[in-house]
Amino acid sequence: MLSIDKEGRVNHARIKAHIIGGLGQGRLGVVHGIIVHQTGGATAQAAFAGYASRPYGMHFLIDKDGTIYQNASLLYYTNHVGKLKARCLSEHSCSAIDMKRYAKFSPSTENRLESAKAYPARYPANKDSIGIELVGEVSAKTGEFVQVTEA
């Protein structure tokens, strides 16, 4: 059975608490998405070090051996999404007004315009998604997820 305590920690035998101070930002309200990332690195320890030295990180990290670490409380959002891309552009559903706006703006302006939209008109953002990261990376050759080995 899975449960979440009053501090936003998941209580389950397979999930190890590894809360990293500073990852949690503002309150996480409604969740509109689960965003899956890859570390591009060989170890969970390398990912933890990265989270501690930068202002972003994930709620959960899944190691190569299947160990699941919870890095941030589910009561708070983390900075893991990055700049939002225009959902309507990728889905070919932009209005004529949106097309004019996106035609003359930079990617950072695209992020600002998308952030002002309500979900589901935009992709999930930091403030309404849970981040999960897998130790490894997608192979440029095959497009498959591979385990990165240490050099």
PDB file of C-alpha atoms in Angstrom, residues 33-39 51 58-62 80-81 124 129-136 138 145:
ATOM      1  CA  GLY A  33       1.424  15.848 -15.408  1.00  0.00           C
ATOM      2  CA  ILE A  34       4.280  13.571 -14.530  1.00  0.00           C
ATOM      3  CA  ILE A  35       7.409  14.568 -16.400  1.00  0.00           C
ATOM      4  CA  VAL A  36      10.050  11.855 -16.938  1.00  0.00           C
ATOM      5  CA  HIS A  37      13.662  12.932 -17.425  1.00  0.00           C
ATOM      6  CA  GLN A  38      17.009  11.186 -17.841  1.00  0.00           C
ATOM      7  CA  THR A  39      20.181  12.035 -15.937  1.00  0.00           C
ATOM      8  CA  TYR A  51      20.633  18.709  -7.405  1.00  0.00           C
ATOM      9  CA  MET A  58      13.182  16.069  -9.408  1.00  0.00           C
ATOM     10  CA  HIS A  59      10.725  14.730  -6.905  1.00  0.00           C
ATOM     11  CA  PHE A  60      11.942  11.178  -7.567  1.00  0.00           C
ATOM     12  CA  LEU A  61      15.088   9.538  -8.945  1.00  0.00           C
ATOM     13  CA  ILE A  62      15.084   5.917 -10.133  1.00  0.00           C
ATOM     14  CA  HIS A  80      12.611  20.538 -13.480  1.00  0.00           C
ATOM     15  CA  VAL A  81      10.640  21.419 -16.619  1.00  0.00           C
ATOM     16  CA  PRO A 124       2.449  20.911 -17.624  1.00  0.00           C
ATOM     17  CA  SER A 129       3.800  18.551 -12.384  1.00  0.00           C
ATOM     18  CA  ILE A 130       5.806  15.882 -10.615  1.00  0.00           C
ATOM     19  CA  GLY A 131       9.333  15.230 -11.883  1.00  0.00           C
ATOM     20  CA  ILE A 132      10.817  11.743 -12.124  1.00  0.00           C
ATOM     21  CA  GLU A 133      14.364  11.163 -13.340  1.00  0.00           C
ATOM     22  CA  LEU A 134      15.925   7.905 -14.538  1.00  0.00           C
ATOM     23  CA  VAL A 135      19.649   7.253 -14.168  1.00  0.00           C
ATOM     24  CA  GLY A 136      20.859   6.792 -17.747  1.00  0.00           C
ATOM     25  CA  VAL A 138      18.588   7.828 -24.504  1.00  0.00           C
ATOM     26  CA  PHE A 145      17.059   4.224 -23.099  1.00  0.00           C
TER      27      PHE A 145
END
